[in-house]
Short mmCIF file of C-alpha atoms in Angstrom, two decimals:
data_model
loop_
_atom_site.label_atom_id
_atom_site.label_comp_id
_atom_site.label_asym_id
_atom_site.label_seq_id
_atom_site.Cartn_x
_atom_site.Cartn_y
_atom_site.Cartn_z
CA UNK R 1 65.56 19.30 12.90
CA UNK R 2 63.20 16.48 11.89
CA UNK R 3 59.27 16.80 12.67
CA UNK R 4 59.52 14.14 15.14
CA UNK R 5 62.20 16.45 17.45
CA UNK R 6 60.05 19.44 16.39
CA UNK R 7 57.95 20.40 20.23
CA UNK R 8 54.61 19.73 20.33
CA UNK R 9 52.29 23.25 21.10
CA UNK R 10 50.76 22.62 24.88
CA UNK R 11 46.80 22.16 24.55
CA UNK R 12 44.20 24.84 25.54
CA UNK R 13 41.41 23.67 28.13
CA UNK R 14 39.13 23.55 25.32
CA UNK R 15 41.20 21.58 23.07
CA UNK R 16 42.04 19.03 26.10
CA UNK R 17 37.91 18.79 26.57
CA UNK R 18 37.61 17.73 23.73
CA UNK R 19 40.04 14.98 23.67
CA UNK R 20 38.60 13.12 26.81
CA UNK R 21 35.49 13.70 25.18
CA UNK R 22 37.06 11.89 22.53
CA UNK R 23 38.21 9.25 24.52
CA UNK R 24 34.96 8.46 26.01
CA UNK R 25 33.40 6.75 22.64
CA UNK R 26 35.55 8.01 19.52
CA UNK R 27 32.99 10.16 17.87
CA UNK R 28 35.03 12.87 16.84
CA UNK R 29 31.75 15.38 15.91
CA UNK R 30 30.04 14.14 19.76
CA UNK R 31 33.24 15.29 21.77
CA UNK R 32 33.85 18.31 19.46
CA UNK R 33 30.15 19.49 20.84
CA UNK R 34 30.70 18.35 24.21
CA UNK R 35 33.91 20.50 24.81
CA UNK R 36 31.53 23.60 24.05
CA UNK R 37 31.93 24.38 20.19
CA UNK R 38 29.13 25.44 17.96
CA UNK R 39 26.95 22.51 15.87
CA UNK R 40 27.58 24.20 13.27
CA UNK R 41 29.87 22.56 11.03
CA UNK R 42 30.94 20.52 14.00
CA UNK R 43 32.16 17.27 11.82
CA UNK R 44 34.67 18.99 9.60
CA UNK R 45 35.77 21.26 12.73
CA UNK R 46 36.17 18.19 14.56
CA UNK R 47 37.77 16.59 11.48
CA UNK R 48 40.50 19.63 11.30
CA UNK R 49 41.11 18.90 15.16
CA UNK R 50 42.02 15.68 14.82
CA UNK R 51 44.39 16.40 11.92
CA UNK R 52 46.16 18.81 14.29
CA UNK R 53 49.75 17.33 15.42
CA UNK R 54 49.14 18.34 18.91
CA UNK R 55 45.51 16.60 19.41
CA UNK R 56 46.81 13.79 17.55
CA UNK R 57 49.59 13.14 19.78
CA UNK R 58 47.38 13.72 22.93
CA UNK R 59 44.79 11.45 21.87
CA UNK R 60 47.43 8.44 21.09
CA UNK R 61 48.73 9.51 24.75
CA UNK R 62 44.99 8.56 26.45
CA UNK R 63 44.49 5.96 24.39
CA UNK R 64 47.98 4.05 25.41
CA UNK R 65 46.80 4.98 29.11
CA UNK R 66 43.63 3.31 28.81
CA UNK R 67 44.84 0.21 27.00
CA UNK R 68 47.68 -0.19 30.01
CA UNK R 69 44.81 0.29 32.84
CA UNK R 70 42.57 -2.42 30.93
CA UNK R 71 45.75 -4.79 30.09
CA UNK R 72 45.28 -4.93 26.44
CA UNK R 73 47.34 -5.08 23.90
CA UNK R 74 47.49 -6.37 20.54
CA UNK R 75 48.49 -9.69 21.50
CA UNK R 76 45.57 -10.71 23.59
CA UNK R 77 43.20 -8.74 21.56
CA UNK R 78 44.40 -11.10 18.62
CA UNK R 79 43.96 -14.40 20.83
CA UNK R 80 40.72 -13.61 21.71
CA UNK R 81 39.49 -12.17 18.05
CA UNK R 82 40.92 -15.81 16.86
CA UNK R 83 38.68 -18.15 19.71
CA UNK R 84 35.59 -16.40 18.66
CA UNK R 85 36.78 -16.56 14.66
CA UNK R 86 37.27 -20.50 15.06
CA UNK R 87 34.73 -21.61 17.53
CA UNK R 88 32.46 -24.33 16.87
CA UNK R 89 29.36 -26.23 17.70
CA UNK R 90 31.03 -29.16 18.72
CA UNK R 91 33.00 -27.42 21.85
CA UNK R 92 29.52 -26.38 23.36
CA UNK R 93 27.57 -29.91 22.67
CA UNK R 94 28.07 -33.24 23.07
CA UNK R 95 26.28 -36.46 21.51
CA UNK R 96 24.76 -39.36 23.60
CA UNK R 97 24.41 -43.29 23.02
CA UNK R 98 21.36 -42.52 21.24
CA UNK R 99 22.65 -39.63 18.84
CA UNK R 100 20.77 -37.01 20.43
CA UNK R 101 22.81 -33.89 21.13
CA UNK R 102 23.43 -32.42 24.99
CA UNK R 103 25.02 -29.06 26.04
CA UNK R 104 27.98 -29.76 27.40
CA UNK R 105 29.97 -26.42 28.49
CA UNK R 106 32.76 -28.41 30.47
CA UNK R 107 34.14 -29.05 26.65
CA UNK R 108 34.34 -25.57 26.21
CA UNK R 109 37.08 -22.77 27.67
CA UNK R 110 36.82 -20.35 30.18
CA UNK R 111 37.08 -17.47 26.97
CA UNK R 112 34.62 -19.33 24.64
CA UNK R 113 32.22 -19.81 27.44
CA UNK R 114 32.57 -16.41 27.86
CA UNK R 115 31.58 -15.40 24.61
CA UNK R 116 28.25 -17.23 24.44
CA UNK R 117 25.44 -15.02 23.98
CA UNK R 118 22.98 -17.56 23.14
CA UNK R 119 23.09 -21.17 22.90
CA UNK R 120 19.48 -22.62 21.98
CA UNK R 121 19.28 -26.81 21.68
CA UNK R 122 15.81 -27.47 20.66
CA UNK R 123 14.59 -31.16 21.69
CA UNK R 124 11.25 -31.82 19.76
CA UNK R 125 9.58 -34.86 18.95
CA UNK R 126 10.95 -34.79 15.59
CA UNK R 127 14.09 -37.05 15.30
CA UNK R 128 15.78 -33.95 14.07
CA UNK R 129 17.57 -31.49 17.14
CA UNK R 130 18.69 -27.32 15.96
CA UNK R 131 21.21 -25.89 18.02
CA UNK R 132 21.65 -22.11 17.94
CA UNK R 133 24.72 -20.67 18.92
CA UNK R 134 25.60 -16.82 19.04
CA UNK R 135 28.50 -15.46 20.30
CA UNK R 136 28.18 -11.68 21.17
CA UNK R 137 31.89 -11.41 22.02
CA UNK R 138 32.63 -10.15 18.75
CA UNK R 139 31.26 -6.76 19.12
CA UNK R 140 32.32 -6.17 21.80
CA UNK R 141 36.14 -7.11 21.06
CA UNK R 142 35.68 -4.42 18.25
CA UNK R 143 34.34 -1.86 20.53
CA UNK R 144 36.96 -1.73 22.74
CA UNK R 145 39.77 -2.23 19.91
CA UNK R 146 38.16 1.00 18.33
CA UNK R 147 38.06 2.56 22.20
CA UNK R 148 41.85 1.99 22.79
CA UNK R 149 42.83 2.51 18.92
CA UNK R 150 44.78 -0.83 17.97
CA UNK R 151 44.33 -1.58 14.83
CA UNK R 152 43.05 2.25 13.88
CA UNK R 153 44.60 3.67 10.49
CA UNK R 154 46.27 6.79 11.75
CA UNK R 155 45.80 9.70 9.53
CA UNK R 156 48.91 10.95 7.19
CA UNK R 157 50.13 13.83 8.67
CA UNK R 158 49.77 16.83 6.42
CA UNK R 159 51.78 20.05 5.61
CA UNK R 160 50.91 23.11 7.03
CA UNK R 161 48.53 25.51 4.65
CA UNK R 162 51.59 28.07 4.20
CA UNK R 163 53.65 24.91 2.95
CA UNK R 164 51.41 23.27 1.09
CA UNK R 165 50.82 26.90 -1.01
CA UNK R 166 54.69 27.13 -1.34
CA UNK R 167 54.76 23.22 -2.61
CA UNK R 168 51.91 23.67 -5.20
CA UNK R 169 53.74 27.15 -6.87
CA UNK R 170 56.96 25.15 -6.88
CA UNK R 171 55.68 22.01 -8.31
CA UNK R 172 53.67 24.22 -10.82
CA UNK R 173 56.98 25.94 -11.68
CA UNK R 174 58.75 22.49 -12.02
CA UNK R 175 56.27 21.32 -14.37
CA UNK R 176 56.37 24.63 -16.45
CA UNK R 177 59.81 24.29 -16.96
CA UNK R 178 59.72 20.38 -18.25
CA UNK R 179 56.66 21.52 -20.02
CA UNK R 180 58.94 24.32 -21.98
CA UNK R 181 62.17 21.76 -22.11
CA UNK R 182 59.71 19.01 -24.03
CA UNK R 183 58.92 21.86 -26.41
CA UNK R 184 62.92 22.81 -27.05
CA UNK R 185 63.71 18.87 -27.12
CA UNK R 186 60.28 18.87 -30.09
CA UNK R 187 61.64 21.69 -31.97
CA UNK R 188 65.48 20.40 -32.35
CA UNK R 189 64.16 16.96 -33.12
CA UNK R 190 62.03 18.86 -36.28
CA UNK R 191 65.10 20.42 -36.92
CA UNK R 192 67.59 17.80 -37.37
CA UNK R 193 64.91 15.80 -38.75
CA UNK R 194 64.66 18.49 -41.57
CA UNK R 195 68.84 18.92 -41.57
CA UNK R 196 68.95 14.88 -42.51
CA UNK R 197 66.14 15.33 -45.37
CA UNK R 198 68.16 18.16 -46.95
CA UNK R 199 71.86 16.17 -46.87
CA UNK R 200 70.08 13.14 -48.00
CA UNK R 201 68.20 15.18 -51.05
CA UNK R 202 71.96 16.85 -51.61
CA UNK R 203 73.80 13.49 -51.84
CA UNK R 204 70.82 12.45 -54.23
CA UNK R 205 71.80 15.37 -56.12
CA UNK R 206 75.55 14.58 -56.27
CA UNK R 207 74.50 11.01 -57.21
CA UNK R 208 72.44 11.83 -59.96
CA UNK R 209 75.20 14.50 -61.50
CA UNK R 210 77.88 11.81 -61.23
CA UNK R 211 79.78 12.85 -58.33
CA UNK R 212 80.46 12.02 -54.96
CA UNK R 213 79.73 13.45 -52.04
CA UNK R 214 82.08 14.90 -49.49
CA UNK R 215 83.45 12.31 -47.18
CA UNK R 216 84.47 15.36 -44.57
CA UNK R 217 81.98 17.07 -42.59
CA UNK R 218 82.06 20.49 -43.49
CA UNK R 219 82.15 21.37 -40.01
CA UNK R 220 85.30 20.11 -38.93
CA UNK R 221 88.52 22.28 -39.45
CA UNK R 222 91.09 20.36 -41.10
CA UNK R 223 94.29 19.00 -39.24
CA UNK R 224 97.36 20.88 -38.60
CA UNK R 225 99.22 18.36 -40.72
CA UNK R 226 96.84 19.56 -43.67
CA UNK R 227 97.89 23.40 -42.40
CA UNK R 228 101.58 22.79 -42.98
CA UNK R 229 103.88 25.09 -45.88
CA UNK R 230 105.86 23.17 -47.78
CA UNK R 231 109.10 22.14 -46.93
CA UNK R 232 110.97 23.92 -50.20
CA UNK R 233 109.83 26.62 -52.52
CA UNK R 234 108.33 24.61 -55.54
CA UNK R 235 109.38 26.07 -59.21
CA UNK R 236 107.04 27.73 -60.87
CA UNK R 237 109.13 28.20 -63.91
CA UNK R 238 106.55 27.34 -66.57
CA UNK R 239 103.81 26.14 -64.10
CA UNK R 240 100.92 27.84 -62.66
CA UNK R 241 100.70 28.87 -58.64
CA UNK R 242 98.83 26.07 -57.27
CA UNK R 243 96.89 27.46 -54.62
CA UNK R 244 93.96 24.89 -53.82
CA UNK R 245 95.46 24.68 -50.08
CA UNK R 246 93.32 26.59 -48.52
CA UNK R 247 95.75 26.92 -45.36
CA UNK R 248 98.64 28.48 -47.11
CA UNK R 249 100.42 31.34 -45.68
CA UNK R 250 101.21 34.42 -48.30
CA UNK R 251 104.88 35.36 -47.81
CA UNK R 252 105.74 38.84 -46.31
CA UNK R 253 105.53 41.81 -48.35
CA UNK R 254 108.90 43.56 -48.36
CA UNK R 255 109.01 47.10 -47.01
CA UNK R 256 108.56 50.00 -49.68
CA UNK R 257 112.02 51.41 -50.26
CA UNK R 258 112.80 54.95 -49.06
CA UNK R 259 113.06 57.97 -50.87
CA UNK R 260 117.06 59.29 -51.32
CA UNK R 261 117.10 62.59 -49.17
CA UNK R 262 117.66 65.92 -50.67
CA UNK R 263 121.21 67.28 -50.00
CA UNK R 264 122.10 71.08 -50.41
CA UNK R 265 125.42 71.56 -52.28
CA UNK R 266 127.22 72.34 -55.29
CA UNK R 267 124.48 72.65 -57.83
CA UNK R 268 121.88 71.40 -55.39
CA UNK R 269 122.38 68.40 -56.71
CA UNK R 270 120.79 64.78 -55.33
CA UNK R 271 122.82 61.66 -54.21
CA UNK R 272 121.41 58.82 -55.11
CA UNK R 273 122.18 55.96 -52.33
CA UNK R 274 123.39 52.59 -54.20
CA UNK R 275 124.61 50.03 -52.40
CA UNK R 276 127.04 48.45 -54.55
CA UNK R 277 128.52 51.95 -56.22
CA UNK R 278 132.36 52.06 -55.89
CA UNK R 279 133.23 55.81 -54.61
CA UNK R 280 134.98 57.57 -57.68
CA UNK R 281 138.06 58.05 -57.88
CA UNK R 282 140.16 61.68 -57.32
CA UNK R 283 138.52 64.90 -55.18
CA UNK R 284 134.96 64.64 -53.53
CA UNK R 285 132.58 66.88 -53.49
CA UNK R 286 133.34 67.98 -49.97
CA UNK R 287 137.19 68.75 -51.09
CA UNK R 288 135.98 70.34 -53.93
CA UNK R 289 133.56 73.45 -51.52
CA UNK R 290 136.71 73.20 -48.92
CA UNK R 291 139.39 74.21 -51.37
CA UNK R 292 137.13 76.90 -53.12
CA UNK R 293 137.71 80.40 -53.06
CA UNK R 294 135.08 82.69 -52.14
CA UNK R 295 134.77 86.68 -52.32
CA UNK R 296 135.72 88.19 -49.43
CA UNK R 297 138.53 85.54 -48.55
#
C-alpha cells in the first residue's frame, strides 16, 4: 500500500482549531495559541503540527475551499500579478498640444485602474511636470496568494521517528560494511602488488643466472594429454628409467606368493607346489600308505 492510499487519522477538536486558526492569516505560531496551547515553545509545536500528514492534508482542504469561494486560481492570479508587473506611466497620462502631461484614466483598464494607489501629477510653474504613480495592488495580490496557498512550497513529507531510527542504523550498517569491503579490496591490492615485486625480482634472478623463466604458471595442473602412459614399454636395456614425467603411473605390484602348506604323511614330508613339474612316474605316495601293511591287519 503506497502512502497516498494509506487513511488519513480523523482530527481532534483541538487540532481542527487550530487549522481555521490557521486559515485565518497563515501564522502557524498565532493559530497554534489561539486553539488553546501553551506559549511556550508555541513556534516549533506549531512547526511539528504542520509537518503532521493529517493537518497538512486538512489545511490544503480549507485552503482549496477558500480559493473556490473567492474564484481564484492560478491563472487569474498570474494575469493580474503580470498587469501590475508591466504597467506604465503612459496608460494613466496623456500629453497635450503644448507637451504638458494630463491624467487620463480612460487609457487605462478596469484592473490597472484598480490597482492605483496613488497617482500624483504635479503642475508647477516650472516647465518641468513629476508624476507619481503607486500601485498598492501588489501586496495585496501576495496576501491573498499566501491566504489561499498557490504558489506556497509545501513541506517534504518526512518519515516517522520509529523509521527514521530504523533508516539511520541501517544506513550506518551499510556504510560499515563498504567501509570494511574498501579495507579487504586495500589489503589484496598490497598483496598482489607485493606477489608482482617478488616474480619480477625472481625472473631478475633467472636472468642474471642465465636461465629462463618458466613460461607455465605454476598454478595450473598440466593437461591430460601431458598425463598420458606411453603407448609401449620403452627398453631400458642399457638406459636409465626416465622418470621426469611427473604424471606417470607405477605399475602394480604383484601379489606375494603363498607359502606351500604342510601335509602329514610318510615322513612328514612337504610338497612343494610347481607349476610346470611333470608327476613322476610309477606308485604315488597315496598307493604307497594304501598298499602298506600295518600291525594288527
Amino acid at each position: 500500500m503506497t502512502d497516498q492510499d494509506t487513511p488519513l487519522s480523523p482530527l481532534s477538536p483541538r487540532h481542527e482549531r487550530f487549522v481555521l486558526e490557521y486559515l485565518r492569516d497563515g501564522n502557524a505560531t498565532h493559530a497554534y495559541i489561539r486553539a488553546g496551547y501553551s506559549r511556550r515553545g508555541a513556534q516549533p509545536s506549531a512547526s511539528r503540527l504542520l509537518r503532521q500528514p493529517h493537518i497538512d492534508a486538512a489545511i490544503a482542504a480549507g485552503q482549496q475551499r477558500i480559493a473556490d469561494a473567492l474564484e481564484v486560481s492560478v491563472e487569474r492570479l498570474g494575469r493580474e500579478y503580470a498587469k501590475i508587473t508591466f504597467a506604465s506611466v503612459d496608460d494613466f497620462v496623456s500629453v497635450e498640444d503644448d507637451g504638458r502631461l494630463r491624467v487620463d484614466l480612460e487609457k487605462a483598464s478596469r484592473a490597472q485602474r484598480e490597482g492605483i494607489l496613488e497617482l500624483k501629477l504635479s503642475n508647477h510653474s516650472k516647465p518641468e511636470q513629476t508624476v507619481t504613480l503607486k500601485l498598492g495592488k501588489l501586496q495585496a495580490l501576495a496576501a491573498l496568494t499566501k491566504h489561499v496557498g498557490l504558489f506556497a512550497k509545501r513541506p517534504e513529507p518526512k518519515p516517522a521517528p520509529v523509521d527514521s531510527a530504523r533508516y539511520e542504523k541501517v544506513i550506518a550498517k551499510l556504510g560499515e560494511e563498504l567501509w570494511e569491503t574498501k579495507e579487504l579490496l586495500c589489503d589484496a591490492a598490497e598483496e598482489r602488488d607485493e606477489a608482482q615485486a617478488a616474480l619480477a625480482t625472481a625472473h631478475a634472478a633467472l636472468a642474471a643466472a642465465g636461465l629462463d623463466p618458466p613460461t607455465q604458471d605454476p598454478d595450473v595442473p598440466p593437461s591430460p594429454g601431458e598425463c598420458q602412459g606411453p603407448s609401449a614399454a620403452p627398453d631400458l636395456r642399457g638406459e636409465k628409467e626416465d622418470n621426469s614425467n611427473p604424471c606417470a603411473i607405477d605399475p602394480p605390484q604383484a601379489a606375494p606368493e603363498e607359502p606351500p602348506p604342510h601335509v602329514a604323511g610318510a615322513g612328514n614330508g612337504t610338497i612343494l607346489r610347481n607349476a610346470t613339474r611333470q608327476p613322476p612316474s610309477g606308485p604315488t605316495w597315496h598307493d604307497i600308505i594304501r598298499n602298506s601293511r600295518f600291525p594288527g591287519q
